[in-house]
mmCIF file of C-alpha atoms in Angstrom:
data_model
loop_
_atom_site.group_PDB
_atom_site.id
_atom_site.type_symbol
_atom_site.label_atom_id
_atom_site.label_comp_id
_atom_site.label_asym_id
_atom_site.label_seq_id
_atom_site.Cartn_x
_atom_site.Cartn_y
_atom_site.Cartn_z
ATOM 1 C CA UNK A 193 0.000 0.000 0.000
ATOM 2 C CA UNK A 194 3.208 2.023 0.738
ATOM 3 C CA UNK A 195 4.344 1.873 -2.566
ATOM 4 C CA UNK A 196 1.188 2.290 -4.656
ATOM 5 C CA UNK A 197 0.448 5.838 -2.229
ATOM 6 C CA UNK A 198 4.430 6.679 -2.817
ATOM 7 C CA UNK A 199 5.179 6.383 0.573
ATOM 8 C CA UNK A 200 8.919 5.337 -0.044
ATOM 9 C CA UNK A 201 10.102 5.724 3.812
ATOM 10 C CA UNK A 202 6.793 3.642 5.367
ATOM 11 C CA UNK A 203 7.166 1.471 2.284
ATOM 12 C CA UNK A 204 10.950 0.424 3.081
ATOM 13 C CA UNK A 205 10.130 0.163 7.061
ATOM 14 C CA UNK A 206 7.293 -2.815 5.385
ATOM 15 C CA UNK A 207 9.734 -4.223 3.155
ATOM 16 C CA UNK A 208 12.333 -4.338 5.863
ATOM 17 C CA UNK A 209 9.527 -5.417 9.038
ATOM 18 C CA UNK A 210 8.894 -8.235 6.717
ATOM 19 C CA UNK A 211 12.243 -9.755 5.429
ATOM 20 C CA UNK A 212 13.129 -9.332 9.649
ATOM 21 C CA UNK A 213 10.071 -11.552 10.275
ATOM 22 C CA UNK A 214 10.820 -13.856 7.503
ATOM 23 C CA UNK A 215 14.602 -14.410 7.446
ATOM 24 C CA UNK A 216 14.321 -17.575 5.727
ATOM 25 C CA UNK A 217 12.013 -16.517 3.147
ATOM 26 C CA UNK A 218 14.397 -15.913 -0.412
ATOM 27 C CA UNK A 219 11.164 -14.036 -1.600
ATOM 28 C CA UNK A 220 10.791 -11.367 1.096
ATOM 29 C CA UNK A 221 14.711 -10.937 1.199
ATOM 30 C CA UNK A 222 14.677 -10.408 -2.753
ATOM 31 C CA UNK A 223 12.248 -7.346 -2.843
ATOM 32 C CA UNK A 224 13.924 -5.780 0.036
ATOM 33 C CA UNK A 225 16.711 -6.038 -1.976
ATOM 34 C CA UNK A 226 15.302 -4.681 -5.236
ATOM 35 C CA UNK A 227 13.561 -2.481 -3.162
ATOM 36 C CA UNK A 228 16.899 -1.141 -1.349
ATOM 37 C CA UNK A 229 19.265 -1.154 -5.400
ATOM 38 C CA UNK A 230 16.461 1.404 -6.347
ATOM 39 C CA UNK A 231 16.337 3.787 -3.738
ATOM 40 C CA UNK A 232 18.642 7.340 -4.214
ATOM 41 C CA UNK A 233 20.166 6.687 -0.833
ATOM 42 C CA UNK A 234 23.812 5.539 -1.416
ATOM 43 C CA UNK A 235 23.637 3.777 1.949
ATOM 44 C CA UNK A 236 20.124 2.173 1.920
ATOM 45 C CA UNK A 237 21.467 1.111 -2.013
ATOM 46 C CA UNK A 238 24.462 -0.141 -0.352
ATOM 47 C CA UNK A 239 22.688 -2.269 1.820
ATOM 48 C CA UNK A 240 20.494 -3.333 -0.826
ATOM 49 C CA UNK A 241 23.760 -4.500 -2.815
ATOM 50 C CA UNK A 242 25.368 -6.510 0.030
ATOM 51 C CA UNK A 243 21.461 -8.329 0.797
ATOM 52 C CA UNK A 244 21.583 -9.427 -2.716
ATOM 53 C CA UNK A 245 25.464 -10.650 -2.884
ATOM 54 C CA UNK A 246 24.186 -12.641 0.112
ATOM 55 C CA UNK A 247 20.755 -13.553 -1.759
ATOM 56 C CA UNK A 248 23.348 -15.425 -4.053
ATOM 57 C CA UNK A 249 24.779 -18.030 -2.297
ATOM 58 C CA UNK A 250 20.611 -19.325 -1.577
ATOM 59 C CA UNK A 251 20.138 -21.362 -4.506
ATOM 60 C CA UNK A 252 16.392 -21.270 -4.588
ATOM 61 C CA UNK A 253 17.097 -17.221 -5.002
ATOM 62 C CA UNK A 254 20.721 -17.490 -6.854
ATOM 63 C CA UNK A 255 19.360 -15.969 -10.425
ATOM 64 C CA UNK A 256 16.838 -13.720 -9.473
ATOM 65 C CA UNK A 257 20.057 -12.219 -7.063
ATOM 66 C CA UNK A 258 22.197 -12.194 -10.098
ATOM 67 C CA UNK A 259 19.574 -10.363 -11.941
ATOM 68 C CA UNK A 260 19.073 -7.774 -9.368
ATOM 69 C CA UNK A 261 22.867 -7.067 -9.284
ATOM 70 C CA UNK A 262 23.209 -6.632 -12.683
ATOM 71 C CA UNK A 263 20.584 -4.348 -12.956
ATOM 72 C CA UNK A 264 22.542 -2.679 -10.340
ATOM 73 C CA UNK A 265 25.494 -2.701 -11.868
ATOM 74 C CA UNK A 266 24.176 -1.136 -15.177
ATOM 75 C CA UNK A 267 22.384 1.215 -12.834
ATOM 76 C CA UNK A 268 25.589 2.299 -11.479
ATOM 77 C CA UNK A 269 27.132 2.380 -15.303
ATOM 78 C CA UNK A 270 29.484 -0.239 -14.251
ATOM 79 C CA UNK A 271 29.292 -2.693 -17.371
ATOM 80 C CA UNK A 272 32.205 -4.635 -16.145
ATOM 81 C CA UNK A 273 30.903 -5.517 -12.735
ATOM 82 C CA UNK A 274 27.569 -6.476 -14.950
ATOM 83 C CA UNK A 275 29.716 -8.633 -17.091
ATOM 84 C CA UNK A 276 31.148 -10.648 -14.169
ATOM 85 C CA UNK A 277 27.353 -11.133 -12.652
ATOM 86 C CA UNK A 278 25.978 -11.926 -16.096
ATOM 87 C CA UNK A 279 28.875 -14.655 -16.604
ATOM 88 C CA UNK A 280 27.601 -16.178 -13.162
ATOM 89 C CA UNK A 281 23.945 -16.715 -14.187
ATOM 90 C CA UNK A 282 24.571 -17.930 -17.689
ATOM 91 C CA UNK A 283 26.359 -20.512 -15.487
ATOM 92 C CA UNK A 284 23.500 -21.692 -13.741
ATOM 93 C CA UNK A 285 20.810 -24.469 -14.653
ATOM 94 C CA UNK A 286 18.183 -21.987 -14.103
ATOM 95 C CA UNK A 287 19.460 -19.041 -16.526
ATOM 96 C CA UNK A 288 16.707 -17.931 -18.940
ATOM 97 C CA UNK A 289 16.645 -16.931 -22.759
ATOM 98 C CA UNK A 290 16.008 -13.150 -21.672
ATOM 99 C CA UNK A 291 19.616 -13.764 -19.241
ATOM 100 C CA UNK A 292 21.870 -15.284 -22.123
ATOM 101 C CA UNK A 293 20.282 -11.834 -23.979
ATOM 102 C CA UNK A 294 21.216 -9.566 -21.393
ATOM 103 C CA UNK A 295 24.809 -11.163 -20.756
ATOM 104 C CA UNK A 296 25.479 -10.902 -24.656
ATOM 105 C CA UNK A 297 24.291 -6.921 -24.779
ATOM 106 C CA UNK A 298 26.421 -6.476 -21.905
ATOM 107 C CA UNK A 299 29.553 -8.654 -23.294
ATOM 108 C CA UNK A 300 28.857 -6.835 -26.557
ATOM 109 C CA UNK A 301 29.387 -3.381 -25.051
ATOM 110 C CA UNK A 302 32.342 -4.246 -23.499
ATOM 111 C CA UNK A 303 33.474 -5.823 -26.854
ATOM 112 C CA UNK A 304 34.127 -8.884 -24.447
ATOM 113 C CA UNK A 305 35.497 -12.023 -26.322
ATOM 114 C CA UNK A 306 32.704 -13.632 -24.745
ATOM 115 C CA UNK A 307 30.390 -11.852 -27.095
ATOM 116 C CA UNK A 308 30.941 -14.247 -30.102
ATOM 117 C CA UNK A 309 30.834 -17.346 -28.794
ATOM 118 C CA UNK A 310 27.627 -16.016 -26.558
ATOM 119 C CA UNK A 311 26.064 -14.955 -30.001
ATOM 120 C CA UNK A 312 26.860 -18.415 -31.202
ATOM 121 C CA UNK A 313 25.238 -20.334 -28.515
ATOM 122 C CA UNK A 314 22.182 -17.784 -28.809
ATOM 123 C CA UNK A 315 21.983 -18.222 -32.426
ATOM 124 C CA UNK A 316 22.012 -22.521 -31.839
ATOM 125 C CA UNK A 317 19.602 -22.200 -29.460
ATOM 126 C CA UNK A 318 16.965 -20.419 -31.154
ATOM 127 C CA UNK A 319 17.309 -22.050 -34.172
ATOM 128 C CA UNK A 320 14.258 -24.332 -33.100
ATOM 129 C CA UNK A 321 11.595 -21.990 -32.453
ATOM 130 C CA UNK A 322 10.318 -19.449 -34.809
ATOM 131 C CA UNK A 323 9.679 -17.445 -31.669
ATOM 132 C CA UNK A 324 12.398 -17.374 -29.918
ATOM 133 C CA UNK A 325 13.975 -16.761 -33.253
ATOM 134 C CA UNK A 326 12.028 -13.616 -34.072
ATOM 135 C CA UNK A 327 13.223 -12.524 -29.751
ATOM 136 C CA UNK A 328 16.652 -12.867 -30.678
ATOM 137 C CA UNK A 329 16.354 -11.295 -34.111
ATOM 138 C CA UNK A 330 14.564 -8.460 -32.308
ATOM 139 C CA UNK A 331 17.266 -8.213 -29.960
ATOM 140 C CA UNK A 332 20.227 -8.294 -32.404
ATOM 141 C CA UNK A 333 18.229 -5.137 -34.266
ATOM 142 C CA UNK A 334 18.084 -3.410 -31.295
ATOM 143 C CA UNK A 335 21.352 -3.691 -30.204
ATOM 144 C CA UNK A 336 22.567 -2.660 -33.632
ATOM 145 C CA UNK A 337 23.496 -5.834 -34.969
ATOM 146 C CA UNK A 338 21.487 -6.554 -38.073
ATOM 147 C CA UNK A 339 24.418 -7.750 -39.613
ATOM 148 C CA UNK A 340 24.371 -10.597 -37.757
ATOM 149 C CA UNK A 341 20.970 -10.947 -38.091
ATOM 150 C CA UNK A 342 21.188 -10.907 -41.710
ATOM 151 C CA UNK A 343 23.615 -13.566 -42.119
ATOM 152 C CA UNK A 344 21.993 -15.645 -39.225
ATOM 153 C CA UNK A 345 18.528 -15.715 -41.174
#
């Protein structure tokens, strides 16, 4: 209710009442976390940051900590602390189309050598579904790659 009346301060005393009452719960921890990366407050963001580095080593909440710290990271315009999250969660079991995406763009920015062999992978795996082909030919437009896209098709 916090949140929806933009109550920011009662809404992080919730968030934070709730994750207190709930330490076990990966769920509460995780939005106090994402709640914490987004706030203006260097040290609430801070705290936000080291909740999620511990969020991490919980494997039930492992990618969606990942996530959170790489949106962090690119928050913070640190690509290179992004790149070393992103290289985590493409690790896991668990990691997503939409991860492999976001750990190329970022790899791609960086003009990381993992970029090609990322692309690669991405390109192999979508080669089986006309929709996830048309998501990562979306995705290679928008990150300026038509190229690619081209000579994938």
């Amino acid at each position: 209710v916090a949140v929806a009346q933009d109550d920011l301060s009662a809404a992080h005393v919730h968030f934070h009442a709730a994750a207190r009452l709930a330490p076990q719960d990966p769920l509460l921890q995780l939005a106090l976390a994402d709640f914490e990366l987004r706030s203006s407050d260097a040290r609430i963001c801070a705290n936000g940051r080291r909740l999620a580095t511990q969020m991490k080593a919980n494997p039930p909440a492992r990618d969606e900590a990942l996530r959170l710290l790489i949106k962090d990271a690119l928050r913070q315009k640190s690509p290179a602390h992004a790149a070393i999250f992103a290289k985590e969660l493409v690790a896991l079991p668990d990691a997503i189309l939409d991860d492999r995406l976001t750990a190329a763009a970022i790899f791609h920015s960086l003009k990381d050598p993992e970029f090609v062999p990322a692309l690669t992978s991405l390109e192999a795996e979508c080669s089986g579904s006309a929709e996830q082909a048309s998501h990562l030919v979306d995705w290679m437009n928008n990150q300026s790659l038509a190229l690619f896209a081209i000579a994938w098709g």
